[in-house]
Amino acid sequence: YLLVNGAYLYTLGHAGLAASTTPATDTVAFPLGFTNYNLGKASTVYLNGTAAQILYSLPVYGNVIMSGGDTVYLDGNVDIDGNLDLNNVTLVDNGYNLNLAGSTIYLTYYFPSLSSKVIFDGTDQNIYDDQTNVLRFNKVEFLGAGTKRLGDGNDSIKIADSVVIGSDAIVSFYRYINFSGPSWINQGTLSHTGNTFTLDGDTLQRIDLGANNNIYRLNFAGTGTKVFYNNGARISDDFLLTGVCSVYTGSDTFYIGDDLTISSGTLISDSTNFYFNGNGYQYIDGIVANDVIIGGAYTKYLNGDWVVNNLTINSGVYLNTSAASYNITVRGDWINNGVFVDQNSTVTFAGSKD
């Protein structure tokens, strides 16, 4: 079966199929009985029936556009090389995977099952939800070269299972994201430039944000333990711990551009390096850390007692122990090239080195 570039195929489906029913094989919305299917990447298949339809899994599709307002089911893993637009159609994946390579993807009424995966493996891709304003994924992988842009001005993002970003991929978004899955692995580039990135799983979450990452605001919620490994994070705004959970930040460096606030839960950071590099005032709760660098500009205020290994205050920056006079324990070196305002605090040098 051949559908050349620029050609269109309209399918109307079967009116007798209830939307709540797992469809039978004879309701496939595509010509059957062919040994081979060859659909051009610039061809378009329309599923515009007013009753439920199946998106046949055998062909590799060009563009797929759905309409009609009913339900489309998958009967196997589906590969779409062109664009996908669900419009007002509910897509039920039945536990099968979507492999999407097009430049424009609208996943408006997609509610993934607990065993499905979406793979984005095109070059530059824009992934939107233009009506419900929530992009939902179970497992998701971003592969291949180019930038994958998630969401527009209204979308939020919810991911329930694992995330993989391949070595050549750039994943970019500026909307709210809630990640509750067990594993986030970034081998490429992760760019989050606005709103809040929330890790809110209620079971163990292992996080590798990758060597190339930028997070606008990072929040830890839920009750599951969060464990960072391999890499820390570059956070432009706040570091927040709001859930009743334990957060292990590992032995890497966290760059924080605004406040570090622990409202609940426990931060285990005794091997972690912190670099407070914001260009404004920063308020930093009590921490136990390895090395701490005070950089950027303006004044950084303690909002709790600190226990650190090495403490460095860069030139042109103030470190103030606040009116509450929080204390600092230093087990290694103290290097002050800026200004230290101690209020009525106590600095204890507790190192054992000569």
Short mmCIF file of C-alpha atoms in Angstrom, two decimals:
data_model
loop_
_atom_site.label_atom_id
_atom_site.label_comp_id
_atom_site.label_asym_id
_atom_site.label_seq_id
_atom_site.Cartn_x
_atom_site.Cartn_y
_atom_site.Cartn_z
CA TYR A 1 0.00 0.00 0.00
CA LEU A 2 1.52 3.30 -1.13
CA LEU A 3 0.60 6.78 0.10
CA VAL A 4 2.95 9.28 -1.50
CA ASN A 5 4.13 12.60 -0.04
CA GLY A 6 1.34 15.16 -0.17
CA ALA A 7 -1.41 12.53 -0.45
CA TYR A 8 -4.33 12.33 2.01
CA LEU A 9 -6.31 9.39 3.40
CA TYR A 10 -9.56 10.01 5.29
CA THR A 11 -10.93 7.28 7.58
CA LEU A 12 -14.37 7.41 9.20
CA GLY A 13 -14.26 4.38 11.51
CA HIS A 14 -17.16 2.23 12.75
CA ALA A 15 -20.23 3.78 14.34
CA GLY A 16 -21.10 0.62 16.30
CA LEU A 17 -18.05 0.68 18.57
CA ALA A 18 -18.53 2.06 22.08
CA ALA A 19 -15.81 4.34 23.37
CA SER A 20 -15.45 2.30 26.56
CA THR A 21 -14.82 -0.95 24.67
CA THR A 22 -11.45 -2.38 23.69
CA PRO A 23 -11.91 -2.48 19.91
CA ALA A 24 -11.77 -5.62 17.79
CA THR A 25 -9.30 -6.00 14.96
CA ASP A 26 -11.93 -5.47 12.25
CA THR A 27 -12.44 -1.85 13.33
CA VAL A 28 -8.98 -0.71 12.20
CA ALA A 29 -9.23 2.67 10.50
CA PHE A 30 -6.90 1.79 7.64
CA PRO A 31 -6.83 -0.42 4.51
CA LEU A 32 -6.02 -4.01 5.49
CA GLY A 33 -4.66 -7.03 3.63
CA PHE A 34 -1.49 -5.51 2.19
CA THR A 35 1.92 -7.12 2.64
CA ASN A 36 3.82 -3.84 2.64
CA TYR A 37 2.90 -0.29 3.60
CA ASN A 38 4.87 2.70 2.33
CA LEU A 39 3.60 6.04 3.59
CA GLY A 40 5.56 9.16 2.68
CA LYS A 41 6.71 11.35 5.56
CA ALA A 42 4.73 14.25 4.07
CA SER A 43 1.57 12.17 3.53
CA THR A 44 -1.37 12.65 5.92
CA VAL A 45 -3.82 10.19 7.44
CA TYR A 46 -6.99 11.69 8.91
CA LEU A 47 -8.95 9.81 11.57
CA ASN A 48 -12.16 11.83 11.60
CA GLY A 49 -14.86 9.35 12.49
CA THR A 50 -17.61 10.29 14.92
CA ALA A 51 -17.26 6.90 16.62
CA ALA A 52 -14.27 5.09 18.08
CA GLN A 53 -11.43 4.07 15.77
CA ILE A 54 -8.14 2.15 15.86
CA LEU A 55 -4.88 3.69 14.69
CA TYR A 56 -3.46 0.66 12.86
CA SER A 57 0.00 -0.19 14.16
CA LEU A 58 1.52 -1.82 11.06
CA PRO A 59 2.34 1.24 8.87
CA VAL A 60 5.01 3.83 9.66
CA TYR A 61 2.97 7.01 9.28
CA GLY A 62 3.75 10.42 7.88
CA ASN A 63 1.38 12.98 9.43
CA VAL A 64 -1.61 11.88 11.52
CA ILE A 65 -4.49 14.24 12.27
CA MET A 66 -7.45 13.20 14.42
CA SER A 67 -10.86 14.84 14.78
CA GLY A 68 -14.47 13.89 15.40
CA GLY A 69 -14.44 14.10 19.18
CA ASP A 70 -14.55 10.38 20.01
CA THR A 71 -11.83 7.88 20.99
CA VAL A 72 -8.88 6.44 19.09
CA TYR A 73 -7.24 3.25 20.36
CA LEU A 74 -3.84 1.73 19.66
CA ASP A 75 -3.62 -1.96 18.74
CA GLY A 76 0.20 -2.04 18.94
CA ASN A 77 3.22 0.23 19.09
CA VAL A 78 2.82 3.13 16.65
CA ASP A 79 5.56 4.93 14.71
CA ILE A 80 4.79 8.40 13.29
CA ASP A 81 7.53 10.14 11.29
CA GLY A 82 5.50 13.29 10.67
CA ASN A 83 3.30 15.55 12.78
CA LEU A 84 0.57 14.38 15.15
CA ASP A 85 -2.50 16.38 16.21
CA LEU A 86 -5.14 14.84 18.47
CA ASN A 87 -7.44 17.89 18.40
CA ASN A 88 -10.54 16.90 20.45
CA VAL A 89 -9.97 13.13 20.27
CA THR A 90 -9.13 10.99 23.33
CA LEU A 91 -6.17 8.72 22.62
CA VAL A 92 -6.12 5.41 24.54
CA ASP A 93 -2.77 3.68 24.15
CA ASN A 94 -3.84 0.28 25.62
CA GLY A 95 -0.33 -0.04 27.07
CA TYR A 96 1.44 0.41 23.73
CA ASN A 97 4.18 2.89 22.86
CA LEU A 98 4.26 5.97 20.64
CA ASN A 99 7.36 6.77 18.60
CA LEU A 100 7.06 10.38 17.38
CA ALA A 101 9.49 12.15 15.05
CA GLY A 102 7.48 15.09 13.70
CA SER A 103 8.23 18.74 14.28
CA THR A 104 4.80 19.57 15.78
CA ILE A 105 3.05 17.27 18.23
CA TYR A 106 -0.30 18.05 19.89
CA LEU A 107 -1.09 15.51 22.66
CA THR A 108 -4.23 17.23 23.86
CA TYR A 109 -6.40 14.39 25.19
CA TYR A 110 -3.72 11.79 25.74
CA PHE A 111 -4.00 9.97 29.07
CA PRO A 112 -1.18 7.39 29.13
CA SER A 113 -1.53 3.97 30.68
CA LEU A 114 0.83 2.80 33.42
CA SER A 115 2.93 0.65 31.06
CA SER A 116 3.26 2.90 28.00
CA LYS A 117 6.19 4.96 26.73
CA VAL A 118 6.46 7.93 24.37
CA ILE A 119 9.69 8.33 22.41
CA PHE A 120 10.52 11.66 20.75
CA ASP A 121 13.28 10.97 18.24
CA GLY A 122 12.93 13.71 15.63
CA THR A 123 15.20 16.71 15.23
CA ASP A 124 13.64 19.98 16.43
CA GLN A 125 10.26 19.11 17.95
CA ASN A 126 7.51 21.21 19.55
CA ILE A 127 5.25 19.25 21.91
CA TYR A 128 2.02 20.89 23.04
CA ASP A 129 -1.39 20.45 24.62
CA ASP A 130 -3.62 23.11 23.13
CA GLN A 131 -6.85 22.50 25.09
CA THR A 132 -6.52 20.68 28.43
CA ASN A 133 -3.23 22.48 29.19
CA VAL A 134 -1.60 19.43 30.78
CA LEU A 135 0.98 17.28 28.99
CA ARG A 136 0.86 13.81 30.56
CA PHE A 137 3.41 11.05 30.18
CA ASN A 138 4.16 7.72 31.78
CA LYS A 139 7.64 6.81 30.55
CA VAL A 140 9.21 9.27 28.12
CA GLU A 141 12.46 9.31 26.14
CA PHE A 142 14.02 12.16 24.17
CA LEU A 143 16.42 10.81 21.57
CA GLY A 144 18.22 12.04 18.48
CA ALA A 145 19.67 15.46 17.76
CA GLY A 146 17.83 18.76 17.99
CA THR A 147 15.73 20.58 20.57
CA LYS A 148 12.55 19.11 22.07
CA ARG A 149 10.39 21.97 23.35
CA LEU A 150 7.75 20.96 25.88
CA GLY A 151 4.64 23.06 26.34
CA ASP A 152 3.53 26.53 25.39
CA GLY A 153 2.35 29.44 27.54
CA ASN A 154 -0.47 27.50 29.24
CA ASP A 155 0.79 23.95 29.52
CA SER A 156 2.01 22.16 32.59
CA ILE A 157 3.82 18.81 32.45
CA LYS A 158 3.22 15.66 34.51
CA ILE A 159 5.47 12.60 34.23
CA ALA A 160 4.59 9.49 36.22
CA ASP A 161 7.48 7.17 35.37
CA SER A 162 11.06 7.27 34.10
CA VAL A 163 12.71 9.91 31.88
CA VAL A 164 15.71 9.46 29.58
CA ILE A 165 17.36 12.31 27.65
CA GLY A 166 19.78 10.99 25.03
CA SER A 167 23.29 12.31 24.51
CA ASP A 168 22.43 14.43 21.45
CA ALA A 169 19.08 15.75 22.64
CA ILE A 170 18.22 19.16 24.10
CA VAL A 171 15.05 19.25 26.18
CA SER A 172 13.75 22.77 26.76
CA PHE A 173 10.71 24.01 28.69
CA TYR A 174 9.67 26.89 30.93
CA ARG A 175 6.40 25.64 32.37
CA TYR A 176 5.56 23.87 35.65
CA ILE A 177 6.64 20.23 35.72
CA ASN A 178 5.78 17.51 38.23
CA PHE A 179 7.92 14.40 38.09
CA SER A 180 6.86 11.47 40.28
CA GLY A 181 8.73 8.64 38.56
CA PRO A 182 11.59 6.47 39.87
CA SER A 183 14.40 7.60 37.54
CA TRP A 184 15.47 10.73 35.64
CA ILE A 185 18.59 10.31 33.48
CA ASN A 186 19.97 13.19 31.42
CA GLN A 187 22.83 12.36 29.09
CA GLY A 188 22.24 15.44 26.91
CA THR A 189 21.08 18.97 27.77
CA LEU A 190 18.23 19.95 30.09
CA SER A 191 17.03 23.56 30.05
CA HIS A 192 14.21 24.64 32.37
CA THR A 193 13.91 28.43 32.25
CA GLY A 194 10.78 29.34 34.22
CA ASN A 195 8.27 28.29 36.90
CA THR A 196 8.93 25.27 39.16
CA PHE A 197 10.43 21.82 38.60
CA THR A 198 8.89 19.60 41.31
CA LEU A 199 10.07 16.13 42.28
CA ASP A 200 6.97 14.80 44.03
CA GLY A 201 7.21 11.02 44.03
CA ASP A 202 6.02 9.04 47.03
CA THR A 203 8.59 6.28 46.43
CA LEU A 204 12.35 6.39 45.84
CA GLN A 205 13.45 8.78 43.08
CA ARG A 206 16.98 8.58 41.63
CA ILE A 207 17.97 11.76 39.81
CA ASP A 208 20.80 12.47 37.38
CA LEU A 209 20.14 15.89 35.89
CA GLY A 210 23.23 15.55 33.72
CA ALA A 211 26.38 17.61 33.29
CA ASN A 212 24.46 20.13 31.17
CA ASN A 213 21.45 21.26 33.15
CA ASN A 214 19.73 24.46 34.15
CA ILE A 215 16.71 24.45 36.46
CA TYR A 216 14.79 27.62 37.20
CA ARG A 217 13.28 26.65 40.56
CA LEU A 218 13.63 23.21 42.16
CA ASN A 219 11.10 21.89 44.66
CA PHE A 220 11.10 18.58 46.56
CA ALA A 221 7.62 17.35 47.51
CA GLY A 222 5.87 14.05 48.19
CA THR A 223 7.07 11.47 50.69
CA GLY A 224 9.59 9.44 48.65
CA THR A 225 13.33 9.74 49.18
CA LYS A 226 15.18 11.73 46.47
CA VAL A 227 18.75 10.68 45.65
CA PHE A 228 21.04 12.68 43.36
CA TYR A 229 23.96 10.91 41.71
CA ASN A 230 26.62 11.74 39.10
CA ASN A 231 25.67 15.42 38.86
CA GLY A 232 24.28 18.26 40.92
CA ALA A 233 22.11 21.10 39.60
CA ARG A 234 22.37 24.68 38.39
CA ILE A 235 19.37 26.43 39.88
CA SER A 236 18.60 30.00 38.81
CA ASP A 237 16.04 30.67 41.55
CA ASP A 238 14.99 28.83 44.73
CA PHE A 239 15.91 25.46 46.19
CA LEU A 240 12.81 24.35 48.13
CA LEU A 241 12.08 21.35 50.33
CA THR A 242 8.33 21.29 50.98
CA GLY A 243 7.53 17.57 51.25
CA VAL A 244 7.90 15.14 54.13
CA CYS A 245 10.82 13.46 52.43
CA SER A 246 14.58 12.99 52.65
CA VAL A 247 16.75 14.55 49.95
CA TYR A 248 20.29 13.23 49.41
CA THR A 249 22.21 15.72 47.26
CA GLY A 250 25.34 13.58 46.90
CA SER A 251 28.92 14.76 46.43
CA ASP A 252 28.50 17.15 43.51
CA THR A 253 27.89 20.90 43.34
CA PHE A 254 24.58 22.75 43.51
CA TYR A 255 24.58 26.30 42.16
CA ILE A 256 21.70 28.27 43.71
CA GLY A 257 20.65 31.72 42.53
CA ASP A 258 18.11 32.55 45.24
CA ASP A 259 16.89 31.12 48.55
CA LEU A 260 17.44 27.68 50.07
CA THR A 261 14.34 26.95 52.14
CA ILE A 262 13.57 23.78 54.12
CA SER A 263 9.91 23.94 55.14
CA SER A 264 9.69 20.25 56.01
CA GLY A 265 11.58 17.05 55.38
CA THR A 266 15.33 16.47 55.71
CA LEU A 267 18.23 17.63 53.56
CA ILE A 268 21.25 15.29 53.72
CA SER A 269 24.04 17.34 52.15
CA ASP A 270 27.16 16.76 54.23
CA SER A 271 29.17 15.77 51.10
CA THR A 272 27.62 18.42 48.83
CA ASN A 273 29.19 21.64 47.59
CA PHE A 274 26.96 24.70 47.45
CA TYR A 275 27.69 27.80 45.41
CA PHE A 276 25.28 30.64 46.24
CA ASN A 277 25.80 32.82 43.19
CA GLY A 278 22.69 34.99 42.90
CA ASN A 279 22.86 38.63 41.95
CA GLY A 280 20.46 39.65 44.71
CA TYR A 281 19.77 38.99 48.38
CA GLN A 282 19.68 35.31 49.34
CA TYR A 283 18.31 33.67 52.48
CA ILE A 284 19.79 30.28 53.28
CA ASP A 285 18.39 27.87 55.86
CA GLY A 286 20.57 25.77 58.13
CA ILE A 287 22.75 23.30 56.23
CA VAL A 288 25.46 20.71 56.79
CA ALA A 289 27.70 20.81 53.72
CA ASN A 290 31.13 20.14 52.31
CA ASP A 291 32.34 23.33 50.61
CA VAL A 292 30.28 26.52 50.47
CA ILE A 293 31.11 29.46 48.22
CA ILE A 294 29.38 32.82 48.64
CA GLY A 295 29.42 34.55 45.26
CA GLY A 296 27.37 36.66 42.89
CA ALA A 297 26.45 40.03 44.38
CA TYR A 298 24.73 41.70 47.34
CA THR A 299 24.19 40.06 50.75
CA LYS A 300 23.57 36.41 51.63
CA TYR A 301 21.78 35.90 54.95
CA LEU A 302 21.91 32.85 57.17
CA ASN A 303 18.47 31.57 58.12
CA GLY A 304 19.79 28.78 60.33
CA ASP A 305 23.05 27.40 61.68
CA TRP A 306 25.68 26.15 59.21
CA VAL A 307 28.20 23.33 59.55
CA VAL A 308 30.60 23.31 56.61
CA ASN A 309 33.99 22.06 55.60
CA ASN A 310 35.49 24.99 53.67
CA LEU A 311 33.82 28.40 53.47
CA THR A 312 34.76 31.01 50.86
CA ILE A 313 33.32 34.54 50.59
CA ASN A 314 34.10 36.06 47.22
CA SER A 315 35.12 39.67 46.66
CA GLY A 316 32.28 42.19 46.63
CA VAL A 317 29.83 39.91 48.47
CA TYR A 318 28.48 40.12 52.03
CA LEU A 319 27.71 37.15 54.29
CA ASN A 320 25.43 38.18 57.17
CA THR A 321 24.46 35.87 60.04
CA SER A 322 21.13 37.77 60.34
CA ALA A 323 19.55 39.51 63.30
CA ALA A 324 18.86 36.10 64.86
CA SER A 325 22.65 35.58 65.00
CA TYR A 326 22.91 32.11 63.53
CA ASN A 327 26.18 30.27 64.11
CA ILE A 328 28.75 28.77 61.73
CA THR A 329 31.00 25.78 62.32
CA VAL A 330 33.95 25.47 59.93
CA ARG A 331 35.87 22.21 59.83
CA GLY A 332 38.30 23.25 57.10
CA ASP A 333 39.44 26.57 55.65
CA TRP A 334 37.87 30.03 55.97
CA ILE A 335 38.64 32.35 53.05
CA ASN A 336 37.09 35.80 53.22
CA ASN A 337 37.68 38.08 50.24
CA GLY A 338 34.40 39.92 50.80
CA VAL A 339 32.64 41.13 53.94
CA PHE A 340 31.47 39.03 56.87
CA VAL A 341 28.84 40.54 59.21
CA ASP A 342 28.68 38.38 62.31
CA GLN A 343 25.95 40.12 64.36
CA ASN A 344 26.25 38.29 67.73
CA SER A 345 27.01 34.91 66.21
CA THR A 346 29.70 32.38 67.05
CA VAL A 347 32.08 31.02 64.45
CA THR A 348 33.65 27.76 65.57
CA PHE A 349 36.75 26.42 63.84
CA ALA A 350 36.45 22.70 64.45
CA GLY A 351 39.01 21.30 62.04
CA SER A 352 41.55 18.68 62.96
CA LYS A 353 44.10 19.65 60.28
CA ASP A 354 47.33 21.56 61.04
#
